[in-house]
Amino acid sequence: MSDLKNLTEILETLCNVDGVAGYEDDVRETIEDMVRPCADEMFADTLGNLFVFKKGKYRREQVLAVCAHMDEVGFMVSRITDNGMLKFVTVGGVDPRVMIGRKLKVGPKKVPGVISLKAIHLTTPAERQIAPPVESLYIDIGATSKQEAMKYAQIGDPCYFDSPFTRFGDRHIVSKAIDDRIGCSVMVALLQEELEYDTWFVFATNEEIGGNRGALVAANRLHPRWFLNMEGTTAADMPGVPVHGQSTAQGKGVVISIMDKTSIYQRDIIDRFTKRADEEGIHWQYRRSGNGGTDAGSLHTASGGATGLGIASPTRYIHCACNVVYEPDLDDMLKLARLFVKECNDNA
């Protein structure tokens, strides 16, 4: 099996598991099952972070932590109305413009639901010109009363996009939760390989709700000297966005960040690995926007500070029900991650 085929099969498995922030248990258990045969040490902490250690051919005197977050954006039930509808809040930054009509899986029973709004012929002209606020939306699970709805859902239940992994077009993939199951998938793929040096892998929780809580706790436990953070990041190569406004574009390779809202990456390590990527024939591009933050914000500042790299797959329609990625970009992401893990050692 090719490396890319293996990676996309891992990605399919992980994307089809549900896990909004605070409810990552199923994702963590799936990853545990995948990596248990190749892990030398594995444990979870009280926040739900999964730590996996794999020995390499050589001991790494200072810790390298490779990190990606397990949680996806979604929703949580906040109230049940008398007529059986579910009011909700977002878990993570979901755009209200893309919510209406989306199918969901609600609560631990994964009850089918759909995000709904009053019919268009009941709205005013002014209401039709703006995205409806979340407060005006509700989830319809087919219940006709509060009592009936409470048989299937409770306040605090997580709700997940019902958008299964699908291949389409010219080597494209569409699914929920590619942010950041792609980073998790690359880590699983690396754990299945023989490594040059001892390496810690952190599958983190609670990234999408801000504050990088899981990664902060993980960094304070491991005290890394080096880190590699992997993400799905915004691709804007689409109609209506000029080239100079595109933060990243699909088909141009793995994304390397220079700066975002939580991190400024050190120029020497960026230059070193962009040069090595060129030498190895790995396609790459800079992230040309500083919007958004990642777990790198915690990894590089905790426990005295760490040096590292932030890389990502260019992903269309991020934080929506249907993320889209291009398989060759994922291949480049795996290759650069493998190169970093191999060559970021104590002498670097």
Tab-separated table of C-alpha atoms in Angstrom:
chain	number	residue	atom	x	y	z
A	1	MET	CA	0.000	0.000	0.000
A	2	SER	CA	1.326	3.467	-0.854
A	3	ASP	CA	1.974	6.003	1.903
A	4	LEU	CA	-0.776	8.282	0.554
A	5	LYS	CA	-3.351	5.497	0.322
A	6	ASN	CA	-2.579	4.486	3.903
A	7	LEU	CA	-2.852	8.114	5.044
A	8	THR	CA	-6.227	8.683	3.384
A	9	GLU	CA	-7.590	5.432	4.812
A	10	ILE	CA	-6.562	6.572	8.300
A	11	LEU	CA	-8.162	9.950	7.586
A	12	GLU	CA	-11.412	8.309	6.491
A	13	THR	CA	-11.591	6.295	9.697
A	14	LEU	CA	-10.934	9.310	11.914
A	15	CYS	CA	-13.215	11.742	10.062
A	16	ASN	CA	-16.134	9.354	10.412
A	17	VAL	CA	-15.742	9.364	14.200
A	18	ASP	CA	-17.477	12.164	16.124
A	19	GLY	CA	-15.787	14.363	18.717
A	20	VAL	CA	-16.476	18.035	19.388
A	21	ALA	CA	-14.381	19.792	22.024
A	22	GLY	CA	-14.928	18.192	25.409
A	23	TYR	CA	-16.306	15.016	23.838
A	24	GLU	CA	-13.236	13.570	22.136
A	25	ASP	CA	-13.438	10.152	23.825
A	26	ASP	CA	-14.491	8.180	20.735
A	27	VAL	CA	-11.747	9.791	18.655
A	28	ARG	CA	-9.132	9.048	21.306
A	29	GLU	CA	-10.236	5.424	21.651
A	30	THR	CA	-10.113	4.948	17.881
A	31	ILE	CA	-6.579	6.348	17.751
A	32	GLU	CA	-5.532	4.181	20.703
A	33	ASP	CA	-6.677	1.085	18.831
A	34	MET	CA	-4.744	2.174	15.740
A	35	VAL	CA	-1.413	2.943	17.405
A	36	ARG	CA	-1.328	0.443	20.295
A	37	PRO	CA	0.703	-2.125	18.285
A	38	CYS	CA	3.429	0.422	17.523
A	39	ALA	CA	3.527	2.479	20.741
A	40	ASP	CA	6.200	2.017	23.392
A	41	GLU	CA	4.207	4.051	25.904
A	42	MET	CA	0.683	5.440	25.791
A	43	PHE	CA	-1.555	7.208	28.300
A	44	ALA	CA	-4.277	9.845	28.567
A	45	ASP	CA	-4.357	12.726	31.050
A	46	THR	CA	-7.274	14.243	32.960
A	47	LEU	CA	-8.079	16.633	30.095
A	48	GLY	CA	-8.327	13.742	27.652
A	49	ASN	CA	-5.071	14.386	25.789
A	50	LEU	CA	-3.536	11.200	24.395
A	51	PHE	CA	0.249	10.866	24.751
A	52	VAL	CA	2.070	8.291	22.647
A	53	PHE	CA	5.815	7.657	22.864
A	54	LYS	CA	7.725	5.749	20.213
A	55	LYS	CA	11.377	4.801	20.462
A	56	GLY	CA	13.639	5.481	17.526
A	57	LYS	CA	17.008	4.107	16.513
A	58	TYR	CA	18.630	6.814	18.621
A	59	ARG	CA	17.767	8.562	21.842
A	60	ARG	CA	16.768	12.210	21.582
A	61	GLU	CA	18.215	14.009	24.599
A	62	GLN	CA	15.679	16.849	24.385
A	63	VAL	CA	11.983	16.214	23.821
A	64	LEU	CA	10.324	16.612	20.434
A	65	ALA	CA	6.530	16.819	20.690
A	66	VAL	CA	4.468	16.295	17.549
A	67	CYS	CA	0.954	17.625	18.072
A	68	ALA	CA	-2.482	17.770	16.438
A	69	HIS	CA	-5.907	18.270	17.989
A	70	MET	CA	-8.642	15.651	18.028
A	71	ASP	CA	-11.692	17.890	18.470
A	72	GLU	CA	-13.920	19.191	15.695
A	73	VAL	CA	-16.318	22.130	15.587
A	74	GLY	CA	-19.966	21.422	16.290
A	75	PHE	CA	-22.833	22.292	18.596
A	76	MET	CA	-24.311	21.698	22.045
A	77	VAL	CA	-27.960	21.552	23.092
A	78	SER	CA	-28.761	24.536	25.335
A	79	ARG	CA	-32.559	24.337	25.678
A	80	ILE	CA	-35.502	22.142	24.690
A	81	THR	CA	-38.647	24.006	23.671
A	82	ASP	CA	-42.208	23.040	24.555
A	83	ASN	CA	-42.825	21.896	20.976
A	84	GLY	CA	-39.779	19.600	20.947
A	85	MET	CA	-37.221	21.740	19.147
A	86	LEU	CA	-33.613	21.975	20.386
A	87	LYS	CA	-31.964	25.339	20.847
A	88	PHE	CA	-28.185	25.205	20.705
A	89	VAL	CA	-24.866	26.994	20.990
A	90	THR	CA	-21.806	26.512	18.817
A	91	VAL	CA	-18.739	24.614	20.007
A	92	GLY	CA	-15.974	26.362	18.106
A	93	GLY	CA	-16.179	28.962	15.381
A	94	VAL	CA	-18.950	27.722	13.085
A	95	ASP	CA	-20.195	30.267	10.528
A	96	PRO	CA	-23.991	30.824	10.880
A	97	ARG	CA	-24.240	31.323	7.107
A	98	VAL	CA	-23.575	27.631	6.502
A	99	MET	CA	-25.733	26.111	9.244
A	100	ILE	CA	-29.291	26.186	7.900
A	101	GLY	CA	-30.474	22.884	6.469
A	102	ARG	CA	-27.462	20.921	7.695
A	103	LYS	CA	-28.053	17.378	8.897
A	104	LEU	CA	-26.724	16.582	12.357
A	105	LYS	CA	-26.208	13.658	14.697
A	106	VAL	CA	-27.525	14.633	18.118
A	107	GLY	CA	-26.316	13.391	21.488
A	108	PRO	CA	-24.882	10.008	22.464
A	109	LYS	CA	-27.695	8.215	20.612
A	110	LYS	CA	-26.711	10.053	17.382
A	111	VAL	CA	-30.341	10.966	16.723
A	112	PRO	CA	-30.854	12.460	13.243
A	113	GLY	CA	-31.582	16.185	13.257
A	114	VAL	CA	-31.541	19.193	10.968
A	115	ILE	CA	-30.721	22.838	11.698
A	116	SER	CA	-33.809	24.859	10.849
A	117	LEU	CA	-35.178	28.402	10.642
A	118	LYS	CA	-38.597	29.862	10.044
A	119	ALA	CA	-39.655	29.591	6.402
A	120	ILE	CA	-38.402	32.236	3.984
A	121	HIS	CA	-41.933	33.495	3.227
A	122	LEU	CA	-42.267	34.388	6.915
A	123	THR	CA	-39.117	36.519	7.008
A	124	THR	CA	-38.894	40.244	6.376
A	125	PRO	CA	-36.860	41.664	3.456
A	126	ALA	CA	-34.305	42.943	5.982
A	127	GLU	CA	-33.939	39.495	7.574
A	128	ARG	CA	-33.225	37.957	4.181
A	129	GLN	CA	-30.216	40.216	3.673
A	130	ILE	CA	-28.229	39.003	6.692
A	131	ALA	CA	-27.048	35.701	8.114
A	132	PRO	CA	-29.512	34.678	10.822
A	133	PRO	CA	-28.013	34.706	14.321
A	134	VAL	CA	-27.541	31.363	16.025
A	135	GLU	CA	-30.156	32.381	18.587
A	136	SER	CA	-32.831	32.285	15.859
A	137	LEU	CA	-31.986	28.739	14.751
A	138	TYR	CA	-33.069	25.402	16.203
A	139	ILE	CA	-32.525	21.687	15.656
A	140	ASP	CA	-35.518	19.650	14.531
A	141	ILE	CA	-35.311	15.984	15.592
A	142	GLY	CA	-38.878	15.126	14.620
A	143	ALA	CA	-40.256	15.402	18.152
A	144	THR	CA	-43.632	17.051	18.780
A	145	SER	CA	-43.240	17.875	22.467
A	146	LYS	CA	-40.603	18.614	25.066
A	147	GLN	CA	-41.316	15.288	26.748
A	148	GLU	CA	-40.774	13.377	23.515
A	149	ALA	CA	-37.594	15.292	22.664
A	150	MET	CA	-36.139	14.545	26.094
A	151	LYS	CA	-36.263	10.829	25.300
A	152	TYR	CA	-33.570	11.436	22.699
A	153	ALA	CA	-31.627	14.532	23.771
A	154	GLN	CA	-30.655	16.383	26.930
A	155	ILE	CA	-29.279	19.829	27.643
A	156	GLY	CA	-25.503	19.644	27.230
A	157	ASP	CA	-25.577	16.943	24.565
A	158	PRO	CA	-23.032	17.433	21.764
A	159	CYS	CA	-24.237	17.626	18.163
A	160	TYR	CA	-22.130	16.685	15.159
A	161	PHE	CA	-22.295	17.454	11.453
A	162	ASP	CA	-23.570	14.435	9.517
A	163	SER	CA	-21.115	14.705	6.616
A	164	PRO	CA	-19.416	11.375	5.889
A	165	PHE	CA	-16.015	11.084	4.240
A	166	THR	CA	-16.354	11.073	0.433
A	167	ARG	CA	-13.859	11.035	-2.419
A	168	PHE	CA	-14.839	13.134	-5.432
A	169	GLY	CA	-13.489	14.843	-8.534
A	170	ASP	CA	-9.774	14.766	-9.264
A	171	ARG	CA	-8.255	13.317	-6.077
A	172	HIS	CA	-10.331	15.493	-3.743
A	173	ILE	CA	-11.861	14.518	-0.398
A	174	VAL	CA	-14.868	16.103	1.338
A	175	SER	CA	-15.768	15.429	4.962
A	176	LYS	CA	-16.500	16.974	8.301
A	177	ALA	CA	-13.656	17.258	10.817
A	178	ILE	CA	-10.698	17.280	8.411
A	179	ASP	CA	-9.576	20.077	10.736
A	180	ASP	CA	-7.798	18.476	12.471
A	181	ARG	CA	-8.181	14.785	11.815
A	182	ILE	CA	-5.646	15.271	9.017
A	183	GLY	CA	-2.987	16.214	11.575
A	184	CYS	CA	-3.977	13.221	13.711
A	185	SER	CA	-3.829	10.972	10.639
A	186	VAL	CA	-0.301	12.073	9.763
A	187	MET	CA	0.778	11.288	13.321
A	188	VAL	CA	-0.795	7.826	13.191
A	189	ALA	CA	0.988	7.193	9.879
A	190	LEU	CA	4.329	8.270	11.375
A	191	LEU	CA	3.807	6.057	14.405
A	192	GLN	CA	3.422	3.105	12.053
A	193	GLU	CA	6.914	3.754	10.649
A	194	GLU	CA	10.389	3.150	12.041
A	195	LEU	CA	11.671	6.426	13.507
A	196	GLU	CA	15.211	7.745	13.592
A	197	TYR	CA	14.847	9.310	17.061
A	198	ASP	CA	12.648	8.905	20.133
A	199	THR	CA	9.522	11.025	19.678
A	200	TRP	CA	6.429	12.005	21.658
A	201	PHE	CA	3.094	12.385	19.872
A	202	VAL	CA	0.285	14.419	21.455
A	203	PHE	CA	-3.309	14.065	20.288
A	204	ALA	CA	-4.721	17.147	21.996
A	205	THR	CA	-8.186	18.167	23.161
A	206	ASN	CA	-10.066	21.450	23.388
A	207	GLU	CA	-8.386	23.388	20.585
A	208	GLU	CA	-11.487	24.608	18.767
A	209	ILE	CA	-12.924	26.477	21.755
A	210	GLY	CA	-9.877	28.748	22.027
A	211	GLY	CA	-7.048	28.909	24.495
A	212	ASN	CA	-5.371	25.716	23.276
A	213	ARG	CA	-6.138	24.135	26.634
A	214	GLY	CA	-5.159	20.576	25.825
A	215	ALA	CA	-1.862	21.525	24.204
A	216	LEU	CA	-0.976	23.815	27.113
A	217	VAL	CA	-1.394	21.009	29.638
A	218	ALA	CA	0.519	18.613	27.376
A	219	ALA	CA	3.430	21.006	26.917
A	220	ASN	CA	3.693	21.572	30.666
A	221	ARG	CA	3.904	17.805	31.128
A	222	LEU	CA	6.467	17.021	28.405
A	223	HIS	CA	8.617	20.196	28.531
A	224	PRO	CA	9.475	19.976	24.804
A	225	ARG	CA	12.554	21.622	23.327
A	226	TRP	CA	11.183	21.070	19.823
A	227	PHE	CA	7.661	20.831	18.467
A	228	LEU	CA	5.820	20.157	15.237
A	229	ASN	CA	2.198	21.284	15.164
A	230	MET	CA	-0.053	20.051	12.365
A	231	GLU	CA	-3.377	21.532	11.287
A	232	GLY	CA	-5.922	22.025	8.567
A	233	THR	CA	-5.836	25.651	7.457
A	234	THR	CA	-7.925	27.908	5.243
A	235	ALA	CA	-7.591	27.550	1.475
A	236	ALA	CA	-9.198	30.392	-0.464
A	237	ASP	CA	-8.548	29.458	-4.094
A	238	MET	CA	-12.143	29.924	-5.154
A	239	PRO	CA	-14.283	32.340	-7.188
A	240	GLY	CA	-14.448	35.857	-5.801
A	241	VAL	CA	-11.114	35.720	-3.988
A	242	PRO	CA	-8.225	37.437	-5.811
A	243	VAL	CA	-4.871	35.675	-5.826
A	244	HIS	CA	-3.376	38.255	-3.474
A	245	GLY	CA	-6.174	37.523	-0.974
A	246	GLN	CA	-5.687	33.766	-0.878
A	247	SER	CA	-4.066	32.654	2.368
A	248	THR	CA	-3.277	29.272	0.795
A	249	ALA	CA	-4.231	27.406	-2.371
A	250	GLN	CA	-4.798	23.742	-3.063
A	251	GLY	CA	-2.379	21.946	-5.343
A	252	LYS	CA	0.628	23.947	-4.148
A	253	GLY	CA	1.701	21.616	-1.379
A	254	VAL	CA	1.914	21.564	2.389
A	255	VAL	CA	1.448	24.900	4.155
A	256	ILE	CA	4.197	26.360	6.356
A	257	SER	CA	3.224	29.121	8.777
A	258	ILE	CA	5.354	32.160	9.493
A	259	MET	CA	2.952	33.839	11.920
A	260	ASP	CA	-0.570	33.523	13.256
A	261	LYS	CA	-2.504	35.056	16.140
A	262	THR	CA	-0.726	32.932	18.725
A	263	SER	CA	2.755	32.322	17.298
A	264	ILE	CA	5.649	33.814	15.372
A	265	TYR	CA	7.853	30.974	14.189
A	266	GLN	CA	11.629	31.292	14.267
A	267	ARG	CA	13.056	32.177	10.885
A	268	ASP	CA	16.076	29.904	11.077
A	269	ILE	CA	14.011	26.735	11.452
A	270	ILE	CA	11.607	27.845	8.700
A	271	ASP	CA	14.499	28.507	6.329
A	272	ARG	CA	16.162	25.230	7.214
A	273	PHE	CA	13.144	23.073	6.469
A	274	THR	CA	11.939	24.955	3.393
A	275	LYS	CA	15.420	24.396	1.958
A	276	ARG	CA	15.304	20.712	2.873
A	277	ALA	CA	11.811	20.412	1.396
A	278	ASP	CA	13.109	21.819	-1.897
A	279	GLU	CA	15.999	19.366	-1.843
A	280	GLU	CA	13.612	16.453	-1.244
A	281	GLY	CA	11.101	17.526	-3.890
A	282	ILE	CA	8.367	18.318	-1.363
A	283	HIS	CA	5.921	20.945	-2.600
A	284	TRP	CA	5.233	23.669	-0.053
A	285	GLN	CA	3.759	27.155	0.296
A	286	TYR	CA	3.688	29.850	2.941
A	287	ARG	CA	0.509	30.640	4.823
A	288	ARG	CA	-0.103	34.198	3.679
A	289	SER	CA	-2.482	35.273	6.422
A	290	GLY	CA	-1.965	35.693	10.146
A	291	ASN	CA	-5.590	35.055	11.088
A	292	GLY	CA	-6.486	32.319	13.537
A	293	GLY	CA	-4.429	30.555	16.153
A	294	THR	CA	-3.250	27.004	16.752
A	295	ASP	CA	-1.901	24.766	19.491
A	296	ALA	CA	1.559	26.049	18.580
A	297	GLY	CA	0.714	29.092	20.688
A	298	SER	CA	0.875	26.894	23.781
A	299	LEU	CA	3.632	24.571	22.616
A	300	HIS	CA	6.165	27.323	21.973
A	301	THR	CA	5.569	29.285	25.188
A	302	ALA	CA	5.024	26.636	27.883
A	303	SER	CA	7.738	25.308	30.199
A	304	GLY	CA	10.477	27.722	29.230
A	305	GLY	CA	9.711	27.819	25.516
A	306	ALA	CA	10.257	25.567	22.517
A	307	THR	CA	11.327	25.900	18.899
A	308	GLY	CA	9.245	24.399	16.172
A	309	LEU	CA	7.289	24.453	12.983
A	310	GLY	CA	3.613	24.792	12.166
A	311	ILE	CA	2.450	22.975	9.047
A	312	ALA	CA	-0.997	22.346	7.594
A	313	SER	CA	-3.065	21.000	4.745
A	314	PRO	CA	-4.791	23.715	2.667
A	315	THR	CA	-8.472	23.089	3.364
A	316	ARG	CA	-11.479	24.694	1.684
A	317	TYR	CA	-14.597	25.555	3.702
A	318	ILE	CA	-12.936	25.128	7.055
A	319	HIS	CA	-15.148	25.109	10.190
A	320	CYS	CA	-18.103	24.017	8.082
A	321	ALA	CA	-19.943	20.747	7.521
A	322	CYS	CA	-17.928	19.914	4.414
A	323	ASN	CA	-14.152	20.471	4.432
A	324	VAL	CA	-12.376	19.804	1.129
A	325	VAL	CA	-8.737	18.751	0.680
A	326	TYR	CA	-6.583	17.643	-2.254
A	327	GLU	CA	-4.738	14.339	-1.860
A	328	PRO	CA	-1.326	15.423	-3.269
A	329	ASP	CA	-1.196	18.212	-0.637
A	330	LEU	CA	-1.728	15.590	2.071
A	331	ASP	CA	1.136	13.556	0.644
A	332	ASP	CA	3.424	16.597	0.881
A	333	MET	CA	2.299	17.178	4.461
A	334	LEU	CA	3.238	13.629	5.437
A	335	LYS	CA	6.617	13.909	3.722
A	336	LEU	CA	7.521	17.186	5.448
A	337	ALA	CA	6.392	15.876	8.836
A	338	ARG	CA	8.513	12.762	8.345
A	339	LEU	CA	11.515	14.922	7.397
A	340	PHE	CA	11.105	17.163	10.438
A	341	VAL	CA	10.789	14.257	12.868
A	342	LYS	CA	13.903	12.661	11.382
A	343	GLU	CA	16.149	15.729	11.226
A	344	CYS	CA	15.098	17.876	14.180
A	345	ASN	CA	17.562	16.423	16.678
A	346	ASP	CA	19.745	17.619	19.512
A	347	ASN	CA	22.422	18.903	17.160
A	348	ALA	CA	19.964	21.015	15.147
